[in-house]
């Protein structure tokens, strides 16, 4: 043993001594709890459904050790060495939650609205035109690739390794989920070789948070493994962004597992949480027992299916045919957000009916109506904006915890557009009394004080104007 | 002199008058005059691009100083370079000239500049942008640091020609994400490292490893950049640069910049209590000298060693000269001021609107504040190198300038002020780093593995790498497959590793007498003995009692009290020698160097009555024990030497000697006095003999005690001359320590101890 090692071990020894002294009692419980969880995954039994897993055909490869039996993986050889691949083929009639995979064919028409680079025109007419142009280009469902990585860490640093890459696509009458696994990091190059071969036949890439995570991580790996010249520039559809646009206030979280449960009718049984995947993989590296990896495979496979269903959901929305498949969500907040998102995507004509429906909804929350009025104000739809503000003002008068923003908007409208100064003053005055009531007893920070001061000035100005006119 | 206003016509006349004032001159221990120096120039090299020549001419640079020309030539020959010249000698051109020239020749090239602070980085970018604008070329220079908005980061990563950043950012943001910087790393031609001398000690050891990582990434992308470094004057610039970057380096120190006449005046405040060896406050003396200069209209910089002193001196000076100059013309400058305010002060100094500035060593680095005429240092800055840096702030290229060094009563100051030869005739300190400190090294091996897998046969530092990789694989941090070691952990290693030393984590003291205000701070290692609960903490002569010490949050809450005692905490230090690496016996002394662990625990405190010093009570301290595994150096006296003194006398002699040694050790180390500790033991566990231990106060050691082992003889010699030369009767804070601590005979016992050893050897 070298001197270097002796020194390292001395340091480790003194560190361990210190730790022992400090905490004889703690930490152990947590560590053992974690072990239990990983053991549990080993017991998860494959539930049988009408899915074909590719057989581990012995003909083209040498057989894997028996340990791997039951994981449905087989060895793939590339010019850069071997790695493992697992394949599941779902019939298109397969139903995952509310949607069936067969809807993909219809939904891709809408997905075509996502363009390569999304700079949207300010003008509504041009936006609609662009949208029309985009969805006219036929998109083949077989050109869309779904991608999801399981990695050894968080973040997009160069040390974060995707040990499992899941891809999925429609192929004829089947929906194929391919999962690649590396048995140790030296197999990564082989896996990437295979992937680089596969990717260029697709034109669209669908991910969940892939813009900030999966795709940059994969690019890192390509650069690190000598594929710097690899070129593939698909239209990247990151479904996290529209999910956030629509559900940020209605769902407690926009994680895929939560969205699928709340909106796609998908429930998972015995799912291994994604956060445990790295620990399971590290355990496998240490003991070479692949059993627990099955849980990670199944988790990733479900993620791929959910991703496809979420894409179907947004595709339907963009092609205006969602109602043909699922009943509409009744919440006004969601209606509003969906309308605004469609509008942002250029589907102005699809957005209008949703927004109109909201405007007429007697049960709609005032907050949503206010936001809709704001949108109407921006695009010059004054009549409806005024109508909505009035509704919100009425609601505020009835409320115990009134919001005065609509009062101010309406007051501004009367003062500057229709010159009805008296009405404007009345609204400003009641806004002031609401604000004073609500801020009574609260500490007035700079922002609140400024807001209150603003209303007071408005009232003063209006009184002054009226005084001048009458006097 | 104008007899009515008392104003002199200039600094020369004022200095003449000073010589006739005995109340000042009696305290001047040394007046050193450095004659003016002419410029030595060289023609602009012929290969420099015409538009660069023109742009430089437009900024007043027609010719180069010889050191600039030499640096340019050496870089063009493909050598790594370190330039060492004083402040204001045009050091930046030494690297900007070859870099900009190279970018004009090939616009796809890239350069990376490293500065220790953000402020310096911003200065540099401004200068380069002006140069690019003058040439009308598209030369993109950007800072990349924590303040860079995310929106422009991507542009900088892809298109910035010169990226200016700091080592911390390189460590935690750029290297772990090197795949986003492909353009930079593929095309990098030069790495510029300015203020090289500031990368020493723990920080420097970390930075050396960050540079190892940087070079590794460059190799991966097929580039092999040249290093251009610049340093303030230190004893070992070339060796330091070579250790830091791990390559051979050419030294350029042929300074061709002109300098005006310079007066360096050492000033020792008069003794006011001879028995206790107490001198007049250095703050008051500094105030007197600075005020006199400011009243003459001399633009003056005052350096003080702590933030509190800066504020104190600032208040005094603003008060003194407010009628003549107005308070806005005298400003403070220190870390903790906002960047915008600092820029404003720097501008004011350059334009001359601001006549005086009181600063910590924050202004010691190369921030551009133009030429000042006078510098007053409140206390010896700690190293010869910093002293010259600070003094260089006054009198840059022409005209007379003056520097006052006002000594405080601490032993190092007193030694320097009484032995000016030591200062003027000796090279500055050596910058020491120890990149192969095991713990620092292993941290960076982790970071490096995260960035790129290690291959068999690779080198990283001078320790056997494979042993370390195997060790990390055992720890389940790396995974060994084939001929490579891969990072296999969920964490992001760079986040847990700070390049700056842990000693910078201070405890804040909060006064709760009325509301709550921050009173001051205490470093981490002193906290257990100074601000344990119930301790009496004295701040500017006022007593406070510690009511609560929040150890994890590093806060102590105190309240003003008026009591007739102070507290003295007992720190039980246990030293365990683990391994002896070097050993040398000379005469009655045996000295050793090796690895040791230090366990320190504050146990009890005593309440001691003021004046009579009787013990009037005590209490326990409940704080966690601190353990440190580090390297140390110790020397022990033989049994014969031990038998000549009673245990009690030996105790006091050792204590006195240790007090002196720890204060003068920084003379050889260029470190913070806090970085090295000393422990005297009458009967040490390891040697069973009277022993004085030194150890590095950083886990794993950073080479300080190793250096002390080497300079042991000189160290003892200096200690002896300091004790002998001290004017006190029987021990004072400026030599062996106050009588209360070392006893009435402490001084003679300590001196006796060294002299006897000397006679025998």
Short mmCIF file of C-alpha atoms in Angstrom, two decimals, chain B residues 49-420:
data_model
loop_
_atom_site.label_atom_id
_atom_site.label_comp_id
_atom_site.label_asym_id
_atom_site.label_seq_id
_atom_site.Cartn_x
_atom_site.Cartn_y
_atom_site.Cartn_z
CA UNK B 49 -1.21 45.78 -36.34
CA UNK B 50 -1.37 49.40 -37.62
CA UNK B 51 -4.80 50.07 -36.16
CA UNK B 52 -3.59 48.88 -32.75
CA UNK B 53 -0.54 51.16 -33.03
CA UNK B 54 -2.83 54.04 -33.89
CA UNK B 55 -5.28 53.30 -31.09
CA UNK B 56 -2.44 53.15 -28.57
CA UNK B 57 -0.97 56.41 -29.88
CA UNK B 58 -4.38 57.97 -29.42
CA UNK B 59 -4.18 57.03 -25.75
CA UNK B 60 -0.69 58.47 -25.36
CA UNK B 61 1.32 55.27 -25.85
CA UNK B 62 3.89 55.86 -28.60
CA UNK B 63 6.63 53.63 -27.27
CA UNK B 64 6.68 50.68 -24.92
CA UNK B 65 8.58 50.40 -21.66
CA UNK B 66 11.29 47.76 -21.91
CA UNK B 67 9.41 45.24 -19.76
CA UNK B 68 6.33 45.58 -21.95
CA UNK B 69 8.38 44.97 -25.08
CA UNK B 70 10.08 41.97 -23.49
CA UNK B 71 6.79 40.49 -22.38
CA UNK B 72 5.36 40.91 -25.86
CA UNK B 73 8.34 39.23 -27.45
CA UNK B 74 8.30 36.31 -25.02
CA UNK B 75 4.59 35.70 -25.59
CA UNK B 76 5.06 35.85 -29.35
CA UNK B 77 7.78 33.24 -29.00
CA UNK B 78 5.20 30.98 -27.48
CA UNK B 79 6.41 31.08 -23.89
CA UNK B 80 4.39 31.34 -20.71
CA UNK B 81 5.17 34.61 -19.00
CA UNK B 82 4.97 36.20 -15.59
CA UNK B 83 5.61 39.93 -15.32
CA UNK B 84 6.56 41.41 -11.99
CA UNK B 85 6.77 45.17 -11.79
CA UNK B 86 5.51 47.75 -9.29
CA UNK B 87 2.15 49.48 -9.26
CA UNK B 88 1.49 51.82 -12.19
CA UNK B 89 4.15 50.43 -14.47
CA UNK B 90 1.75 49.60 -17.28
CA UNK B 91 1.37 45.96 -16.40
CA UNK B 92 -1.93 45.43 -18.16
CA UNK B 93 -0.39 46.25 -21.52
CA UNK B 94 2.00 43.34 -21.01
CA UNK B 95 -0.92 40.98 -21.56
CA UNK B 96 -3.40 43.09 -23.49
CA UNK B 97 -0.91 43.84 -26.26
CA UNK B 98 -0.16 40.24 -27.33
CA UNK B 99 -3.76 39.14 -26.76
CA UNK B 100 -5.35 41.93 -28.79
CA UNK B 101 -2.70 41.59 -31.50
CA UNK B 102 -3.42 37.88 -31.76
CA UNK B 103 -7.19 38.51 -31.98
CA UNK B 104 -6.62 41.05 -34.75
CA UNK B 105 -4.71 38.40 -36.66
CA UNK B 106 -7.29 35.72 -36.08
CA UNK B 107 -10.79 36.72 -34.99
CA UNK B 108 -11.80 33.16 -34.13
CA UNK B 109 -9.27 33.04 -31.27
CA UNK B 110 -10.33 33.31 -27.66
CA UNK B 111 -8.80 34.44 -24.37
CA UNK B 112 -9.78 33.92 -20.77
CA UNK B 113 -8.85 36.51 -18.11
CA UNK B 114 -8.89 35.68 -14.41
CA UNK B 115 -9.01 38.31 -11.68
CA UNK B 116 -9.46 37.65 -7.97
CA UNK B 117 -12.35 40.11 -7.62
CA UNK B 118 -15.31 41.28 -9.67
CA UNK B 119 -14.32 44.95 -9.42
CA UNK B 120 -10.97 44.32 -11.08
CA UNK B 121 -12.67 42.30 -13.81
CA UNK B 122 -15.01 45.18 -14.58
CA UNK B 123 -12.14 47.68 -14.75
CA UNK B 124 -10.38 45.48 -17.23
CA UNK B 125 -13.41 45.05 -19.46
CA UNK B 126 -13.94 48.79 -19.59
CA UNK B 127 -10.34 49.31 -20.67
CA UNK B 128 -10.46 46.66 -23.38
CA UNK B 129 -13.78 47.93 -24.70
CA UNK B 130 -12.35 51.43 -25.03
CA UNK B 131 -9.39 50.04 -26.92
CA UNK B 132 -11.66 48.06 -29.26
CA UNK B 133 -13.80 51.14 -29.85
CA UNK B 134 -10.71 53.20 -30.68
CA UNK B 135 -9.68 50.61 -33.28
CA UNK B 136 -13.21 50.25 -34.57
CA UNK B 137 -13.04 46.44 -34.57
CA UNK B 138 -15.53 43.94 -33.30
CA UNK B 139 -13.70 42.65 -30.26
CA UNK B 140 -16.18 41.29 -27.76
CA UNK B 141 -15.01 41.55 -24.17
CA UNK B 142 -17.37 40.58 -21.38
CA UNK B 143 -17.33 39.84 -17.71
CA UNK B 144 -18.86 36.54 -16.79
CA UNK B 145 -19.65 36.39 -13.10
CA UNK B 146 -22.53 36.07 -10.67
CA UNK B 147 -23.88 39.45 -11.81
CA UNK B 148 -24.08 38.57 -15.50
CA UNK B 149 -27.76 38.46 -16.51
CA UNK B 150 -28.89 35.02 -17.78
CA UNK B 151 -30.07 36.53 -21.05
CA UNK B 152 -26.59 37.56 -22.18
CA UNK B 153 -24.78 34.52 -20.81
CA UNK B 154 -25.44 32.45 -23.88
CA UNK B 155 -24.15 35.17 -26.19
CA UNK B 156 -20.95 35.46 -24.17
CA UNK B 157 -20.47 31.69 -24.19
CA UNK B 158 -20.66 31.52 -27.95
CA UNK B 159 -19.27 34.80 -29.19
CA UNK B 160 -17.13 36.50 -26.51
CA UNK B 161 -13.54 36.92 -27.66
CA UNK B 162 -12.23 37.76 -24.24
CA UNK B 163 -14.11 36.37 -21.26
CA UNK B 164 -13.17 38.02 -17.98
CA UNK B 165 -14.08 36.11 -14.86
CA UNK B 166 -12.84 34.98 -11.43
CA UNK B 167 -11.58 31.61 -10.21
CA UNK B 168 -14.71 30.90 -8.20
CA UNK B 169 -16.90 31.29 -11.26
CA UNK B 170 -14.56 29.13 -13.31
CA UNK B 171 -14.73 26.47 -10.61
CA UNK B 172 -18.45 26.33 -10.04
CA UNK B 173 -20.06 27.56 -13.26
CA UNK B 174 -17.81 27.32 -16.28
CA UNK B 175 -15.81 24.11 -15.90
CA UNK B 176 -18.71 21.87 -14.77
CA UNK B 177 -20.66 23.13 -17.81
CA UNK B 178 -17.81 23.13 -20.28
CA UNK B 179 -19.96 21.61 -23.01
CA UNK B 180 -21.74 24.95 -23.27
CA UNK B 181 -18.39 26.64 -23.87
CA UNK B 182 -17.20 24.56 -26.81
CA UNK B 183 -16.31 27.68 -28.85
CA UNK B 184 -14.16 29.08 -26.08
CA UNK B 185 -12.31 25.90 -25.23
CA UNK B 186 -11.71 24.87 -28.83
CA UNK B 187 -10.17 28.21 -29.71
CA UNK B 188 -8.56 29.41 -26.51
CA UNK B 189 -5.10 30.85 -27.14
CA UNK B 190 -4.32 32.74 -23.94
CA UNK B 191 -5.15 32.52 -20.28
CA UNK B 192 -4.34 35.72 -18.43
CA UNK B 193 -3.95 35.61 -14.66
CA UNK B 194 -3.46 39.00 -13.05
CA UNK B 195 -2.74 39.68 -9.37
CA UNK B 196 -0.97 36.35 -9.23
CA UNK B 197 0.37 37.08 -5.74
CA UNK B 198 -3.15 37.06 -4.32
CA UNK B 199 -3.48 33.35 -5.14
CA UNK B 200 -1.59 32.03 -2.14
CA UNK B 201 -2.34 29.94 0.93
CA UNK B 202 -5.57 28.00 0.91
CA UNK B 203 -7.09 30.11 -1.83
CA UNK B 204 -4.02 29.72 -4.04
CA UNK B 205 -3.88 25.98 -3.45
CA UNK B 206 -7.47 25.70 -4.59
CA UNK B 207 -6.88 27.94 -7.61
CA UNK B 208 -3.88 25.85 -8.69
CA UNK B 209 -6.21 22.87 -8.80
CA UNK B 210 -8.87 24.80 -10.70
CA UNK B 211 -6.18 25.58 -13.25
CA UNK B 212 -5.26 21.91 -13.47
CA UNK B 213 -8.92 21.25 -14.27
CA UNK B 214 -8.99 24.08 -16.79
CA UNK B 215 -5.96 22.68 -18.62
CA UNK B 216 -7.54 19.25 -18.65
CA UNK B 217 -10.67 20.59 -20.31
CA UNK B 218 -8.58 22.53 -22.85
CA UNK B 219 -6.73 19.34 -23.74
CA UNK B 220 -10.07 17.58 -24.26
CA UNK B 221 -11.05 20.19 -26.84
CA UNK B 222 -7.64 20.01 -28.46
CA UNK B 223 -6.31 23.39 -27.38
CA UNK B 224 -3.14 24.23 -25.52
CA UNK B 225 -3.30 27.84 -24.34
CA UNK B 226 -0.39 29.99 -23.24
CA UNK B 227 -0.43 31.59 -19.79
CA UNK B 228 0.34 35.27 -19.28
CA UNK B 229 0.54 36.18 -15.61
CA UNK B 230 1.19 39.40 -13.74
CA UNK B 231 2.12 39.76 -10.11
CA UNK B 232 3.00 42.34 -7.53
CA UNK B 233 6.53 42.09 -6.20
CA UNK B 234 7.05 38.88 -4.26
CA UNK B 235 10.20 36.91 -3.54
CA UNK B 236 9.41 33.95 -5.78
CA UNK B 237 7.26 35.08 -8.71
CA UNK B 238 8.55 32.53 -11.15
CA UNK B 239 8.39 29.59 -8.79
CA UNK B 240 4.95 30.68 -7.64
CA UNK B 241 3.66 31.01 -11.21
CA UNK B 242 5.12 27.64 -12.15
CA UNK B 243 3.52 25.94 -9.19
CA UNK B 244 0.21 27.62 -9.85
CA UNK B 245 -0.05 26.75 -13.53
CA UNK B 246 2.14 23.67 -13.59
CA UNK B 247 4.25 24.83 -16.55
CA UNK B 248 7.57 26.49 -17.20
CA UNK B 249 7.39 30.26 -17.13
CA UNK B 250 9.64 33.09 -18.31
CA UNK B 251 10.12 35.88 -15.78
CA UNK B 252 9.92 39.50 -16.93
CA UNK B 253 11.03 41.86 -14.18
CA UNK B 254 13.08 44.45 -16.05
CA UNK B 255 10.94 47.41 -15.04
CA UNK B 256 11.24 50.28 -17.50
CA UNK B 257 8.56 52.57 -16.11
CA UNK B 258 9.67 55.90 -14.64
CA UNK B 259 9.09 56.81 -11.04
CA UNK B 260 9.30 60.06 -9.14
CA UNK B 261 11.25 60.61 -5.93
CA UNK B 262 9.80 58.70 -3.05
CA UNK B 263 10.11 59.24 0.69
CA UNK B 264 9.37 56.35 2.99
CA UNK B 265 9.07 57.41 6.61
CA UNK B 266 8.79 54.96 9.51
CA UNK B 267 6.96 56.47 12.43
CA UNK B 268 6.66 54.93 15.88
CA UNK B 269 4.16 56.54 18.26
CA UNK B 270 5.85 57.63 21.52
CA UNK B 271 5.76 55.43 24.63
CA UNK B 272 3.32 56.74 27.21
CA UNK B 273 3.72 54.02 29.83
CA UNK B 274 7.17 52.54 29.96
CA UNK B 275 6.39 49.92 32.59
CA UNK B 276 3.62 48.36 30.54
CA UNK B 277 5.21 49.23 27.23
CA UNK B 278 2.13 51.11 26.06
CA UNK B 279 2.47 53.53 23.17
CA UNK B 280 0.25 56.34 22.01
CA UNK B 281 -2.57 55.08 19.82
CA UNK B 282 -1.52 54.57 16.23
CA UNK B 283 -4.97 55.69 15.11
CA UNK B 284 -4.49 59.12 16.68
CA UNK B 285 -1.02 59.48 15.19
CA UNK B 286 -2.31 58.44 11.79
CA UNK B 287 -5.03 61.01 12.09
CA UNK B 288 -2.52 63.72 12.89
CA UNK B 289 -0.26 62.97 9.93
CA UNK B 290 -3.09 62.48 7.44
CA UNK B 291 -4.87 65.64 8.52
CA UNK B 292 -1.71 67.65 8.10
CA UNK B 293 -1.24 66.32 4.57
CA UNK B 294 -4.87 66.90 3.64
CA UNK B 295 -4.76 70.47 4.89
CA UNK B 296 -1.85 71.08 2.54
CA UNK B 297 -4.04 69.97 -0.33
CA UNK B 298 -2.04 66.77 -0.82
CA UNK B 299 -4.21 63.98 -2.20
CA UNK B 300 -3.79 61.23 0.36
CA UNK B 301 -4.72 57.61 0.85
CA UNK B 302 -4.91 56.14 4.34
CA UNK B 303 -4.78 52.37 4.79
CA UNK B 304 -6.16 50.77 7.93
CA UNK B 305 -6.18 47.10 8.79
CA UNK B 306 -9.82 46.61 9.74
CA UNK B 307 -13.16 47.86 8.61
CA UNK B 308 -13.86 49.34 12.01
CA UNK B 309 -10.64 51.34 11.91
CA UNK B 310 -11.48 52.61 8.46
CA UNK B 311 -14.75 54.01 9.72
CA UNK B 312 -13.14 55.43 12.83
CA UNK B 313 -10.38 57.24 10.92
CA UNK B 314 -12.85 58.43 8.34
CA UNK B 315 -15.03 60.05 10.97
CA UNK B 316 -12.04 61.72 12.65
CA UNK B 317 -10.63 63.07 9.41
CA UNK B 318 -13.92 64.32 8.04
CA UNK B 319 -14.45 66.14 11.30
CA UNK B 320 -10.97 67.68 11.32
CA UNK B 321 -10.98 69.07 7.83
CA UNK B 322 -14.66 69.71 7.25
CA UNK B 323 -14.28 73.50 7.27
CA UNK B 324 -11.45 73.53 4.77
CA UNK B 325 -12.43 70.74 2.41
CA UNK B 326 -15.97 69.55 3.12
CA UNK B 327 -16.73 66.00 4.20
CA UNK B 328 -17.61 64.80 0.68
CA UNK B 329 -14.01 65.12 -0.39
CA UNK B 330 -12.85 62.50 2.08
CA UNK B 331 -14.32 59.07 1.61
CA UNK B 332 -14.09 55.58 2.96
CA UNK B 333 -13.55 52.51 0.82
CA UNK B 334 -13.87 48.89 1.90
CA UNK B 335 -15.52 45.60 1.12
CA UNK B 336 -19.18 45.90 1.98
CA UNK B 337 -19.66 49.15 0.07
CA UNK B 338 -21.89 48.66 -2.94
CA UNK B 339 -20.18 48.40 -6.33
CA UNK B 340 -21.86 51.58 -7.59
CA UNK B 341 -20.56 53.60 -4.67
CA UNK B 342 -17.09 52.17 -5.14
CA UNK B 343 -17.05 53.11 -8.83
CA UNK B 344 -18.07 56.64 -7.84
CA UNK B 345 -15.23 56.91 -5.33
CA UNK B 346 -12.69 55.53 -7.82
CA UNK B 347 -13.83 58.11 -10.38
CA UNK B 348 -13.63 60.91 -7.82
CA UNK B 349 -10.08 59.92 -6.96
CA UNK B 350 -9.02 59.87 -10.59
CA UNK B 351 -10.53 63.27 -11.31
CA UNK B 352 -9.09 64.74 -8.11
CA UNK B 353 -12.47 65.78 -6.72
CA UNK B 354 -11.92 63.43 -3.81
CA UNK B 355 -8.87 64.56 -1.86
CA UNK B 356 -8.59 61.78 0.64
CA UNK B 357 -9.64 58.18 0.99
CA UNK B 358 -9.47 55.81 3.95
CA UNK B 359 -9.37 52.21 2.82
CA UNK B 360 -8.81 48.65 3.86
CA UNK B 361 -6.50 46.61 1.68
CA UNK B 362 -9.35 46.55 -0.85
CA UNK B 363 -7.59 49.37 -2.71
CA UNK B 364 -4.28 47.53 -2.61
CA UNK B 365 -5.09 45.54 -5.75
CA UNK B 366 -4.81 47.08 -9.18
CA UNK B 367 -8.02 49.10 -9.22
CA UNK B 368 -7.46 52.26 -11.20
CA UNK B 369 -7.59 55.30 -8.93
CA UNK B 370 -4.99 57.43 -10.65
CA UNK B 371 -1.94 58.98 -8.98
CA UNK B 372 -2.00 60.01 -5.37
CA UNK B 373 0.76 61.91 -3.62
CA UNK B 374 0.77 60.56 -0.11
CA UNK B 375 0.02 57.35 1.67
CA UNK B 376 -0.36 56.82 5.41
CA UNK B 377 -0.48 53.26 6.70
CA UNK B 378 -2.07 52.71 10.05
CA UNK B 379 -0.14 49.66 11.17
CA UNK B 380 2.19 47.40 9.24
CA UNK B 381 0.03 45.75 6.55
CA UNK B 382 1.33 42.33 7.51
CA UNK B 383 3.64 41.60 4.63
CA UNK B 384 6.44 43.39 2.82
CA UNK B 385 4.64 42.76 -0.46
CA UNK B 386 1.43 44.49 0.68
CA UNK B 387 3.43 47.34 2.14
CA UNK B 388 5.02 48.05 -1.22
CA UNK B 389 1.66 47.65 -2.97
CA UNK B 390 -0.01 50.13 -0.64
CA UNK B 391 2.90 52.52 -0.78
CA UNK B 392 2.78 52.29 -4.57
CA UNK B 393 -0.62 53.95 -4.47
CA UNK B 394 1.20 57.21 -3.80
CA UNK B 395 3.39 58.73 -6.47
CA UNK B 396 2.90 56.77 -9.54
CA UNK B 397 5.08 58.00 -12.39
CA UNK B 398 6.43 61.43 -11.62
CA UNK B 399 6.63 64.00 -8.86
CA UNK B 400 7.60 63.55 -5.24
CA UNK B 401 5.55 61.29 -3.05
CA UNK B 402 5.60 60.25 0.56
CA UNK B 403 4.58 57.17 2.53
CA UNK B 404 4.25 57.02 6.30
CA UNK B 405 4.23 53.72 8.09
CA UNK B 406 2.71 54.29 11.52
CA UNK B 407 3.44 51.31 13.75
CA UNK B 408 0.90 49.89 16.14
CA UNK B 409 1.96 48.22 19.35
CA UNK B 410 1.76 44.66 18.10
CA UNK B 411 5.08 42.78 18.07
CA UNK B 412 5.33 42.43 14.31
CA UNK B 413 4.87 46.18 13.83
CA UNK B 414 7.38 46.95 16.54
CA UNK B 415 9.87 44.59 15.02
CA UNK B 416 9.57 46.14 11.59
CA UNK B 417 9.74 49.70 12.81
CA UNK B 418 12.84 49.04 14.84
CA UNK B 419 14.57 47.00 12.16
CA UNK B 420 13.90 48.98 8.98
#
